[in-house]
Amino acid sequence: MLGGSQNRNCGDWGDGIGKLMGAYIYVRQIFICILTLFQEIIRTFVGMQDNALILLKDIDKSVLYDGFGFPPEVHELVYAAIGHPLKHGQSTMIRIVVGTEEYECKLTNINFSQKKYPDHPDLLQVRYSKNAPFALKMRAIFSPTLAFVTEQQQVLPKGKHIIIPKEMREKFALYATAQPGLLCLDVITRADSLAVIDNKVTEEDFESKPAEWVDPTAKIETRERFVKMRKLDRGVCENLKRYYDYRCQITGEHIGEAYGGSVVEAHHIDYFVNSQNNDSSNIIILSPNFHRIIHRYNPKFNRKSLQFEFPNGVVEKLTLNRHL
């Protein structure tokens, strides 16, 4: 009798464990579905798409050895690309595809003192050690920049900031993919940037014509590089427009809102056809009227006071600024 009772108890216990495991699997599946849906909502909310540009970055010593940061205007895009935000001090692992290889890196919302710096925006950075596979790959790809940095380290005082000459600058572009947490890196060479000069295009044409437009008389290789740079530039500009909610940085107005759209434009402070600088720090979002006026009268932009100073003495100051 005792043995039979023990067997029944063991059977009941086994049935209970089975039910608990079934319930756990069911709840886990629901959680995964909710998380996936949440990730898709985030990506849709900020307009994130596969192959959407997140960051265009100049190669410097930091990229070659320990990491790089994201400016505040693209933080929402980064979070959309990984599928969730990061709290202050929180980290997560991401994967970056370079060519046919995939590398793991740590994405961190740096844990600085918010009490000491209450108005400072979050510092979102990708970090890795100097001997990490990704760092080794960066140094292999961008060997001209590495050679220059190594040479400068031998002649400059220790800790001195190394400035890469304009004519030597290399870049990478970082894109989102359809898979959360997986990013794709594309190499941008100096030859890509110089294609804009080879196409003999004006600044207004560069900023206003469709991304696929090229000089039909240019060489095929030059045309391909030119289109590549135009698309990159458009990606940087669109990210900045989104960051300012499609408002003109001079007037603060949402141009076109009353008609259900937006017609703000991106202006390069130092003309791209001369500087080949499409970093967000060289771009301002303007209404079409102000954009035309600035190209017509070519005012000086005072970075210290954040204002355009026209030859006749008129001054137009930025009313919106969160990135310069």
mmCIF file of N, CA, C and O in Angstrom, residues 92-176:
data_model
loop_
_atom_site.group_PDB
_atom_site.id
_atom_site.type_symbol
_atom_site.label_atom_id
_atom_site.label_comp_id
_atom_site.label_asym_id
_atom_site.label_seq_id
_atom_site.Cartn_x
_atom_site.Cartn_y
_atom_site.Cartn_z
ATOM 1 N N THR A 92 25.108 46.811 -23.666
ATOM 2 C CA THR A 92 24.611 45.635 -24.367
ATOM 3 C C THR A 92 25.608 45.277 -25.463
ATOM 4 O O THR A 92 26.364 46.134 -25.933
ATOM 5 N N MET A 93 25.628 44.035 -25.866
ATOM 6 C CA MET A 93 26.516 43.597 -26.935
ATOM 7 C C MET A 93 25.816 43.768 -28.279
ATOM 8 O O MET A 93 24.624 43.461 -28.416
ATOM 9 N N ILE A 94 26.545 44.266 -29.266
ATOM 10 C CA ILE A 94 26.039 44.384 -30.624
ATOM 11 C C ILE A 94 26.999 43.668 -31.568
ATOM 12 O O ILE A 94 28.126 43.334 -31.188
ATOM 13 N N ARG A 95 26.556 43.437 -32.795
ATOM 14 C CA ARG A 95 27.402 42.819 -33.806
ATOM 15 C C ARG A 95 27.526 43.764 -34.993
ATOM 16 O O ARG A 95 26.537 44.376 -35.405
ATOM 17 N N ILE A 96 28.736 43.886 -35.513
ATOM 18 C CA ILE A 96 28.999 44.756 -36.656
ATOM 19 C C ILE A 96 29.588 43.923 -37.781
ATOM 20 O O ILE A 96 30.610 43.244 -37.601
ATOM 21 N N VAL A 97 28.955 43.968 -38.941
ATOM 22 C CA VAL A 97 29.428 43.235 -40.105
ATOM 23 C C VAL A 97 30.354 44.140 -40.916
ATOM 24 O O VAL A 97 29.996 45.262 -41.277
ATOM 25 N N VAL A 98 31.559 43.644 -41.178
ATOM 26 C CA VAL A 98 32.526 44.344 -42.029
ATOM 27 C C VAL A 98 32.906 43.377 -43.147
ATOM 28 O O VAL A 98 33.550 42.361 -42.897
ATOM 29 N N GLY A 99 32.494 43.704 -44.371
ATOM 30 C CA GLY A 99 32.719 42.768 -45.466
ATOM 31 C C GLY A 99 31.899 41.507 -45.259
ATOM 32 O O GLY A 99 30.673 41.553 -45.177
ATOM 33 N N THR A 100 32.575 40.376 -45.127
ATOM 34 C CA THR A 100 31.887 39.106 -44.907
ATOM 35 C C THR A 100 32.049 38.605 -43.472
ATOM 36 O O THR A 100 31.585 37.517 -43.145
ATOM 37 N N GLU A 101 32.703 39.426 -42.623
ATOM 38 C CA GLU A 101 32.989 38.999 -41.249
ATOM 39 C C GLU A 101 32.133 39.768 -40.242
ATOM 40 O O GLU A 101 31.761 40.925 -40.482
ATOM 41 N N GLU A 102 31.856 39.125 -39.114
ATOM 42 C CA GLU A 102 31.011 39.701 -38.078
ATOM 43 C C GLU A 102 31.814 39.840 -36.786
ATOM 44 O O GLU A 102 32.542 38.933 -36.396
ATOM 45 N N TYR A 103 31.671 41.006 -36.119
ATOM 46 C CA TYR A 103 32.456 41.292 -34.916
ATOM 47 C C TYR A 103 31.532 41.719 -33.773
ATOM 48 O O TYR A 103 30.585 42.472 -33.985
ATOM 49 N N GLU A 104 31.856 41.243 -32.572
ATOM 50 C CA GLU A 104 31.108 41.638 -31.377
ATOM 51 C C GLU A 104 31.759 42.853 -30.732
ATOM 52 O O GLU A 104 32.978 42.909 -30.573
ATOM 53 N N CYS A 105 30.941 43.825 -30.355
ATOM 54 C CA CYS A 105 31.413 45.017 -29.659
ATOM 55 C C CYS A 105 30.409 45.360 -28.565
ATOM 56 O O CYS A 105 29.254 44.935 -28.606
ATOM 57 N N LYS A 106 30.853 46.154 -27.597
ATOM 58 C CA LYS A 106 29.973 46.563 -26.502
ATOM 59 C C LYS A 106 29.456 47.977 -26.746
ATOM 60 O O LYS A 106 30.236 48.904 -26.983
ATOM 61 N N LEU A 107 28.143 48.144 -26.693
ATOM 62 C CA LEU A 107 27.510 49.460 -26.787
ATOM 63 C C LEU A 107 27.149 49.897 -25.368
ATOM 64 O O LEU A 107 26.448 49.178 -24.654
ATOM 65 N N THR A 108 27.621 51.077 -24.959
ATOM 66 C CA THR A 108 27.452 51.528 -23.573
ATOM 67 C C THR A 108 26.909 52.950 -23.506
ATOM 68 O O THR A 108 27.360 53.831 -24.235
ATOM 69 N N ASN A 109 25.939 53.135 -22.639
ATOM 70 C CA ASN A 109 25.495 54.482 -22.263
ATOM 71 C C ASN A 109 26.336 54.863 -21.044
ATOM 72 O O ASN A 109 26.074 54.416 -19.934
ATOM 73 N N ILE A 110 27.376 55.656 -21.270
ATOM 74 C CA ILE A 110 28.419 55.902 -20.267
ATOM 75 C C ILE A 110 27.849 56.409 -18.940
ATOM 76 O O ILE A 110 26.991 57.288 -18.906
ATOM 77 N N ASN A 111 28.380 55.864 -17.869
ATOM 78 C CA ASN A 111 27.875 56.167 -16.521
ATOM 79 C C ASN A 111 28.636 57.346 -15.891
ATOM 80 O O ASN A 111 29.322 57.190 -14.891
ATOM 81 N N PHE A 112 28.502 58.541 -16.491
ATOM 82 C CA PHE A 112 29.117 59.718 -15.884
ATOM 83 C C PHE A 112 28.192 60.286 -14.808
ATOM 84 O O PHE A 112 27.019 59.907 -14.705
ATOM 85 N N SER A 113 28.684 61.194 -13.981
ATOM 86 C CA SER A 113 27.913 61.763 -12.880
ATOM 87 C C SER A 113 26.864 62.744 -13.398
ATOM 88 O O SER A 113 27.194 63.850 -13.835
ATOM 89 N N GLN A 114 25.610 62.348 -13.343
ATOM 90 C CA GLN A 114 24.538 63.247 -13.770
ATOM 91 C C GLN A 114 24.293 64.361 -12.747
ATOM 92 O O GLN A 114 23.758 65.403 -13.094
ATOM 93 N N LYS A 115 24.711 64.118 -11.516
ATOM 94 C CA LYS A 115 24.596 65.155 -10.493
ATOM 95 C C LYS A 115 25.585 66.278 -10.777
ATOM 96 O O LYS A 115 25.277 67.467 -10.635
ATOM 97 N N LYS A 116 26.777 65.907 -11.229
ATOM 98 C CA LYS A 116 27.817 66.893 -11.528
ATOM 99 C C LYS A 116 27.559 67.567 -12.865
ATOM 100 O O LYS A 116 27.862 68.757 -13.046
ATOM 101 N N TYR A 117 27.000 66.810 -13.823
ATOM 102 C CA TYR A 117 26.725 67.356 -15.156
ATOM 103 C C TYR A 117 25.246 67.134 -15.492
ATOM 104 O O TYR A 117 24.900 66.309 -16.341
ATOM 105 N N PRO A 118 24.334 67.870 -14.836
ATOM 106 C CA PRO A 118 22.896 67.614 -14.996
ATOM 107 C C PRO A 118 22.355 67.906 -16.394
ATOM 108 O O PRO A 118 21.351 67.333 -16.799
ATOM 109 N N ASP A 119 23.003 68.795 -17.128
ATOM 110 C CA ASP A 119 22.494 69.182 -18.452
ATOM 111 C C ASP A 119 23.219 68.484 -19.603
ATOM 112 O O ASP A 119 22.953 68.767 -20.766
ATOM 113 N N HIS A 120 24.147 67.598 -19.265
ATOM 114 C CA HIS A 120 24.921 66.930 -20.319
ATOM 115 C C HIS A 120 24.107 65.791 -20.927
ATOM 116 O O HIS A 120 23.522 64.982 -20.213
ATOM 117 N N PRO A 121 24.034 65.722 -22.270
ATOM 118 C CA PRO A 121 23.305 64.599 -22.891
ATOM 119 C C PRO A 121 24.014 63.276 -22.644
ATOM 120 O O PRO A 121 25.193 63.240 -22.280
ATOM 121 N N ASP A 122 23.303 62.190 -22.845
ATOM 122 C CA ASP A 122 23.898 60.861 -22.692
ATOM 123 C C ASP A 122 25.094 60.695 -23.630
ATOM 124 O O ASP A 122 25.144 61.284 -24.710
ATOM 125 N N LEU A 123 26.050 59.903 -23.183
ATOM 126 C CA LEU A 123 27.227 59.568 -23.991
ATOM 127 C C LEU A 123 27.093 58.111 -24.421
ATOM 128 O O LEU A 123 27.306 57.191 -23.629
ATOM 129 N N LEU A 124 26.712 57.912 -25.653
ATOM 130 C CA LEU A 124 26.497 56.567 -26.188
ATOM 131 C C LEU A 124 27.713 56.187 -27.027
ATOM 132 O O LEU A 124 28.024 56.851 -28.019
ATOM 133 N N GLN A 125 28.403 55.111 -26.619
ATOM 134 C CA GLN A 125 29.664 54.759 -27.269
ATOM 135 C C GLN A 125 29.768 53.261 -27.538
ATOM 136 O O GLN A 125 29.218 52.448 -26.795
ATOM 137 N N VAL A 126 30.493 52.932 -28.588
ATOM 138 C CA VAL A 126 30.911 51.549 -28.851
ATOM 139 C C VAL A 126 32.335 51.427 -28.339
ATOM 140 O O VAL A 126 33.206 52.215 -28.700
ATOM 141 N N ARG A 127 32.571 50.434 -27.479
ATOM 142 C CA ARG A 127 33.890 50.277 -26.857
ATOM 143 C C ARG A 127 34.474 48.893 -27.167
ATOM 144 O O ARG A 127 33.750 47.906 -27.272
ATOM 145 N N TYR A 128 35.818 48.856 -27.293
ATOM 146 C CA TYR A 128 36.526 47.587 -27.494
ATOM 147 C C TYR A 128 37.988 47.795 -27.100
ATOM 148 O O TYR A 128 38.477 48.937 -27.027
ATOM 149 N N SER A 129 38.679 46.707 -26.820
ATOM 150 C CA SER A 129 40.094 46.791 -26.449
ATOM 151 C C SER A 129 40.950 46.911 -27.709
ATOM 152 O O SER A 129 40.511 46.573 -28.811
ATOM 153 N N LYS A 130 42.191 47.362 -27.550
ATOM 154 C CA LYS A 130 43.052 47.582 -28.710
ATOM 155 C C LYS A 130 43.416 46.283 -29.427
ATOM 156 O O LYS A 130 43.797 46.309 -30.602
ATOM 157 N N ASN A 131 43.306 45.144 -28.727
ATOM 158 C CA ASN A 131 43.614 43.854 -29.354
ATOM 159 C C ASN A 131 42.362 43.063 -29.716
ATOM 160 O O ASN A 131 42.450 41.890 -30.101
ATOM 161 N N ALA A 132 41.205 43.695 -29.586
ATOM 162 C CA ALA A 132 39.961 43.033 -29.968
ATOM 163 C C ALA A 132 39.937 42.821 -31.487
ATOM 164 O O ALA A 132 40.526 43.604 -32.241
ATOM 165 N N PRO A 133 39.284 41.785 -31.960
ATOM 166 C CA PRO A 133 39.231 41.525 -33.403
ATOM 167 C C PRO A 133 38.739 42.725 -34.219
ATOM 168 O O PRO A 133 39.255 42.987 -35.308
ATOM 169 N N PHE A 134 37.761 43.463 -33.695
ATOM 170 C CA PHE A 134 37.246 44.615 -34.436
ATOM 171 C C PHE A 134 38.308 45.703 -34.557
ATOM 172 O O PHE A 134 38.463 46.323 -35.626
ATOM 173 N N ALA A 135 39.058 45.966 -33.479
ATOM 174 C CA ALA A 135 40.129 46.970 -33.513
ATOM 175 C C ALA A 135 41.208 46.565 -34.512
ATOM 176 O O ALA A 135 41.709 47.400 -35.278
ATOM 177 N N LEU A 136 41.572 45.298 -34.506
ATOM 178 C CA LEU A 136 42.575 44.807 -35.465
ATOM 179 C C LEU A 136 42.081 44.981 -36.898
ATOM 180 O O LEU A 136 42.859 45.326 -37.800
ATOM 181 N N LYS A 137 40.795 44.757 -37.109
ATOM 182 C CA LYS A 137 40.216 44.914 -38.445
ATOM 183 C C LYS A 137 40.252 46.379 -38.879
ATOM 184 O O LYS A 137 40.577 46.687 -40.038
ATOM 185 N N MET A 138 39.934 47.290 -37.958
ATOM 186 C CA MET A 138 39.962 48.717 -38.281
ATOM 187 C C MET A 138 41.376 49.153 -38.681
ATOM 188 O O MET A 138 41.560 49.913 -39.631
ATOM 189 N N ARG A 139 42.368 48.661 -37.958
ATOM 190 C CA ARG A 139 43.744 49.053 -38.270
ATOM 191 C C ARG A 139 44.212 48.440 -39.601
ATOM 192 O O ARG A 139 45.028 49.038 -40.310
ATOM 193 N N ALA A 140 43.678 47.269 -39.932
ATOM 194 C CA ALA A 140 44.037 46.639 -41.205
ATOM 195 C C ALA A 140 43.401 47.373 -42.378
ATOM 196 O O ALA A 140 44.044 47.592 -43.413
ATOM 197 N N ILE A 141 42.154 47.767 -42.221
ATOM 198 C CA ILE A 141 41.440 48.451 -43.308
ATOM 199 C C ILE A 141 41.974 49.860 -43.521
ATOM 200 O O ILE A 141 42.242 50.287 -44.647
ATOM 201 N N PHE A 142 42.131 50.584 -42.410
ATOM 202 C CA PHE A 142 42.526 51.992 -42.502
ATOM 203 C C PHE A 142 44.023 52.154 -42.215
ATOM 204 O O PHE A 142 44.439 52.960 -41.379
ATOM 205 N N SER A 143 44.817 51.387 -42.948
ATOM 206 C CA SER A 143 46.266 51.403 -42.727
ATOM 207 C C SER A 143 46.918 52.759 -43.021
ATOM 208 O O SER A 143 47.889 53.122 -42.331
ATOM 209 N N PRO A 144 46.454 53.560 -44.001
ATOM 210 C CA PRO A 144 47.066 54.883 -44.189
ATOM 211 C C PRO A 144 46.897 55.785 -42.967
ATOM 212 O O PRO A 144 47.849 56.464 -42.556
ATOM 213 N N THR A 145 45.709 55.755 -42.370
ATOM 214 C CA THR A 145 45.488 56.560 -41.159
ATOM 215 C C THR A 145 46.322 56.023 -40.007
ATOM 216 O O THR A 145 46.893 56.786 -39.226
ATOM 217 N N LEU A 146 46.412 54.689 -39.884
ATOM 218 C CA LEU A 146 47.228 54.080 -38.837
ATOM 219 C C LEU A 146 48.685 54.506 -38.970
ATOM 220 O O LEU A 146 49.335 54.845 -37.966
ATOM 221 N N ALA A 147 49.208 54.508 -40.199
ATOM 222 C CA ALA A 147 50.606 54.892 -40.416
ATOM 223 C C ALA A 147 50.840 56.344 -39.987
ATOM 224 O O ALA A 147 51.857 56.658 -39.360
ATOM 225 N N PHE A 148 49.886 57.218 -40.313
ATOM 226 C CA PHE A 148 50.034 58.625 -39.932
ATOM 227 C C PHE A 148 49.971 58.792 -38.419
ATOM 228 O O PHE A 148 50.777 59.524 -37.828
ATOM 229 N N VAL A 149 49.025 58.110 -37.765
ATOM 230 C CA VAL A 149 48.884 58.193 -36.306
ATOM 231 C C VAL A 149 50.152 57.689 -35.622
ATOM 232 O O VAL A 149 50.652 58.305 -34.672
ATOM 233 N N THR A 150 50.682 56.564 -36.091
ATOM 234 C CA THR A 150 51.900 55.989 -35.515
ATOM 235 C C THR A 150 53.072 56.954 -35.647
ATOM 236 O O THR A 150 53.850 57.150 -34.698
ATOM 237 N N GLU A 151 53.189 57.578 -36.799
ATOM 238 C CA GLU A 151 54.266 58.542 -37.032
ATOM 239 C C GLU A 151 54.135 59.749 -36.102
ATOM 240 O O GLU A 151 55.117 60.222 -35.523
ATOM 241 N N GLN A 152 52.901 60.248 -35.948
ATOM 242 C CA GLN A 152 52.675 61.413 -35.091
ATOM 243 C C GLN A 152 52.914 61.104 -33.615
ATOM 244 O O GLN A 152 53.385 61.958 -32.857
ATOM 245 N N GLN A 153 52.596 59.882 -33.202
ATOM 246 C CA GLN A 153 52.840 59.492 -31.813
ATOM 247 C C GLN A 153 54.323 59.540 -31.462
ATOM 248 O O GLN A 153 54.690 59.761 -30.305
ATOM 249 N N GLN A 154 55.170 59.344 -32.446
ATOM 250 C CA GLN A 154 56.618 59.342 -32.216
ATOM 251 C C GLN A 154 57.193 60.752 -32.113
ATOM 252 O O GLN A 154 58.257 60.943 -31.527
ATOM 253 N N VAL A 155 56.500 61.744 -32.679
ATOM 254 C CA VAL A 155 57.051 63.105 -32.692
ATOM 255 C C VAL A 155 56.288 64.085 -31.797
ATOM 256 O O VAL A 155 56.842 65.114 -31.389
ATOM 257 N N LEU A 156 55.033 63.776 -31.478
ATOM 258 C CA LEU A 156 54.240 64.677 -30.644
ATOM 259 C C LEU A 156 54.370 64.308 -29.170
ATOM 260 O O LEU A 156 54.650 63.148 -28.829
ATOM 261 N N PRO A 157 54.169 65.280 -28.248
ATOM 262 C CA PRO A 157 54.169 64.973 -26.810
ATOM 263 C C PRO A 157 53.088 63.944 -26.482
ATOM 264 O O PRO A 157 52.030 63.919 -27.126
ATOM 265 N N LYS A 158 53.327 63.120 -25.498
ATOM 266 C CA LYS A 158 52.378 62.076 -25.110
ATOM 267 C C LYS A 158 51.047 62.699 -24.702
ATOM 268 O O LYS A 158 50.999 63.644 -23.931
ATOM 269 N N GLY A 159 49.975 62.158 -25.232
ATOM 270 C CA GLY A 159 48.646 62.652 -24.916
ATOM 271 C C GLY A 159 48.167 63.771 -25.825
ATOM 272 O O GLY A 159 47.007 64.186 -25.737
ATOM 273 N N LYS A 160 49.027 64.268 -26.704
ATOM 274 C CA LYS A 160 48.663 65.344 -27.621
ATOM 275 C C LYS A 160 47.659 64.827 -28.651
ATOM 276 O O LYS A 160 47.840 63.750 -29.234
ATOM 277 N N HIS A 161 46.599 65.600 -28.880
ATOM 278 C CA HIS A 161 45.574 65.191 -29.846
ATOM 279 C C HIS A 161 46.145 65.186 -31.264
ATOM 280 O O HIS A 161 46.810 66.135 -31.684
ATOM 281 N N ILE A 162 45.881 64.110 -31.982
ATOM 282 C CA ILE A 162 46.385 63.966 -33.348
ATOM 283 C C ILE A 162 45.288 64.359 -34.335
ATOM 284 O O ILE A 162 44.197 63.783 -34.333
ATOM 285 N N ILE A 163 45.575 65.353 -35.176
ATOM 286 C CA ILE A 163 44.626 65.831 -36.173
ATOM 287 C C ILE A 163 44.985 65.220 -37.533
ATOM 288 O O ILE A 163 46.105 65.390 -38.014
ATOM 289 N N ILE A 164 44.038 64.500 -38.124
ATOM 290 C CA ILE A 164 44.269 63.890 -39.428
ATOM 291 C C ILE A 164 44.093 64.963 -40.505
ATOM 292 O O ILE A 164 43.062 65.632 -40.553
ATOM 293 N N PRO A 165 45.089 65.161 -41.373
ATOM 294 C CA PRO A 165 44.960 66.162 -42.443
ATOM 295 C C PRO A 165 43.763 65.863 -43.339
ATOM 296 O O PRO A 165 43.417 64.702 -43.572
ATOM 297 N N LYS A 166 43.147 66.931 -43.834
ATOM 298 C CA LYS A 166 41.964 66.801 -44.688
ATOM 299 C C LYS A 166 42.208 65.874 -45.869
ATOM 300 O O LYS A 166 41.365 65.039 -46.223
ATOM 301 N N GLU A 167 43.380 66.009 -46.491
ATOM 302 C CA GLU A 167 43.657 65.233 -47.689
ATOM 303 C C GLU A 167 43.894 63.749 -47.409
ATOM 304 O O GLU A 167 44.010 62.946 -48.343
ATOM 305 N N MET A 168 43.961 63.351 -46.127
ATOM 306 C CA MET A 168 44.196 61.954 -45.773
ATOM 307 C C MET A 168 42.988 61.292 -45.108
ATOM 308 O O MET A 168 43.022 60.096 -44.823
ATOM 309 N N ARG A 169 41.938 62.047 -44.858
ATOM 310 C CA ARG A 169 40.837 61.529 -44.049
ATOM 311 C C ARG A 169 40.097 60.379 -44.716
ATOM 312 O O ARG A 169 39.714 60.446 -45.874
ATOM 313 N N GLU A 170 39.888 59.333 -43.918
ATOM 314 C CA GLU A 170 39.066 58.197 -44.309
ATOM 315 C C GLU A 170 37.863 58.146 -43.377
ATOM 316 O O GLU A 170 37.885 58.727 -42.291
ATOM 317 N N LYS A 171 36.813 57.469 -43.800
ATOM 318 C CA LYS A 171 35.586 57.402 -43.001
ATOM 319 C C LYS A 171 35.006 55.996 -43.024
ATOM 320 O O LYS A 171 35.393 55.168 -43.853
ATOM 321 N N PHE A 172 34.070 55.769 -42.105
ATOM 322 C CA PHE A 172 33.202 54.607 -42.268
ATOM 323 C C PHE A 172 31.759 55.060 -42.101
ATOM 324 O O PHE A 172 31.472 56.060 -41.451
ATOM 325 N N ALA A 173 30.866 54.320 -42.735
ATOM 326 C CA ALA A 173 29.431 54.548 -42.587
ATOM 327 C C ALA A 173 28.840 53.335 -41.889
ATOM 328 O O ALA A 173 29.152 52.191 -42.241
ATOM 329 N N LEU A 174 27.998 53.583 -40.883
ATOM 330 C CA LEU A 174 27.386 52.509 -40.110
ATOM 331 C C LEU A 174 25.891 52.491 -40.395
ATOM 332 O O LEU A 174 25.208 53.515 -40.248
ATOM 333 N N TYR A 175 25.396 51.325 -40.812
ATOM 334 C CA TYR A 175 23.999 51.195 -41.223
ATOM 335 C C TYR A 175 23.252 50.209 -40.322
ATOM 336 O O TYR A 175 23.834 49.277 -39.775
ATOM 337 N N ALA A 176 21.931 50.418 -40.236
ATOM 338 C CA ALA A 176 21.061 49.453 -39.571
ATOM 339 C C ALA A 176 20.800 48.286 -40.517
ATOM 340 O O ALA A 176 20.999 48.391 -41.728
#
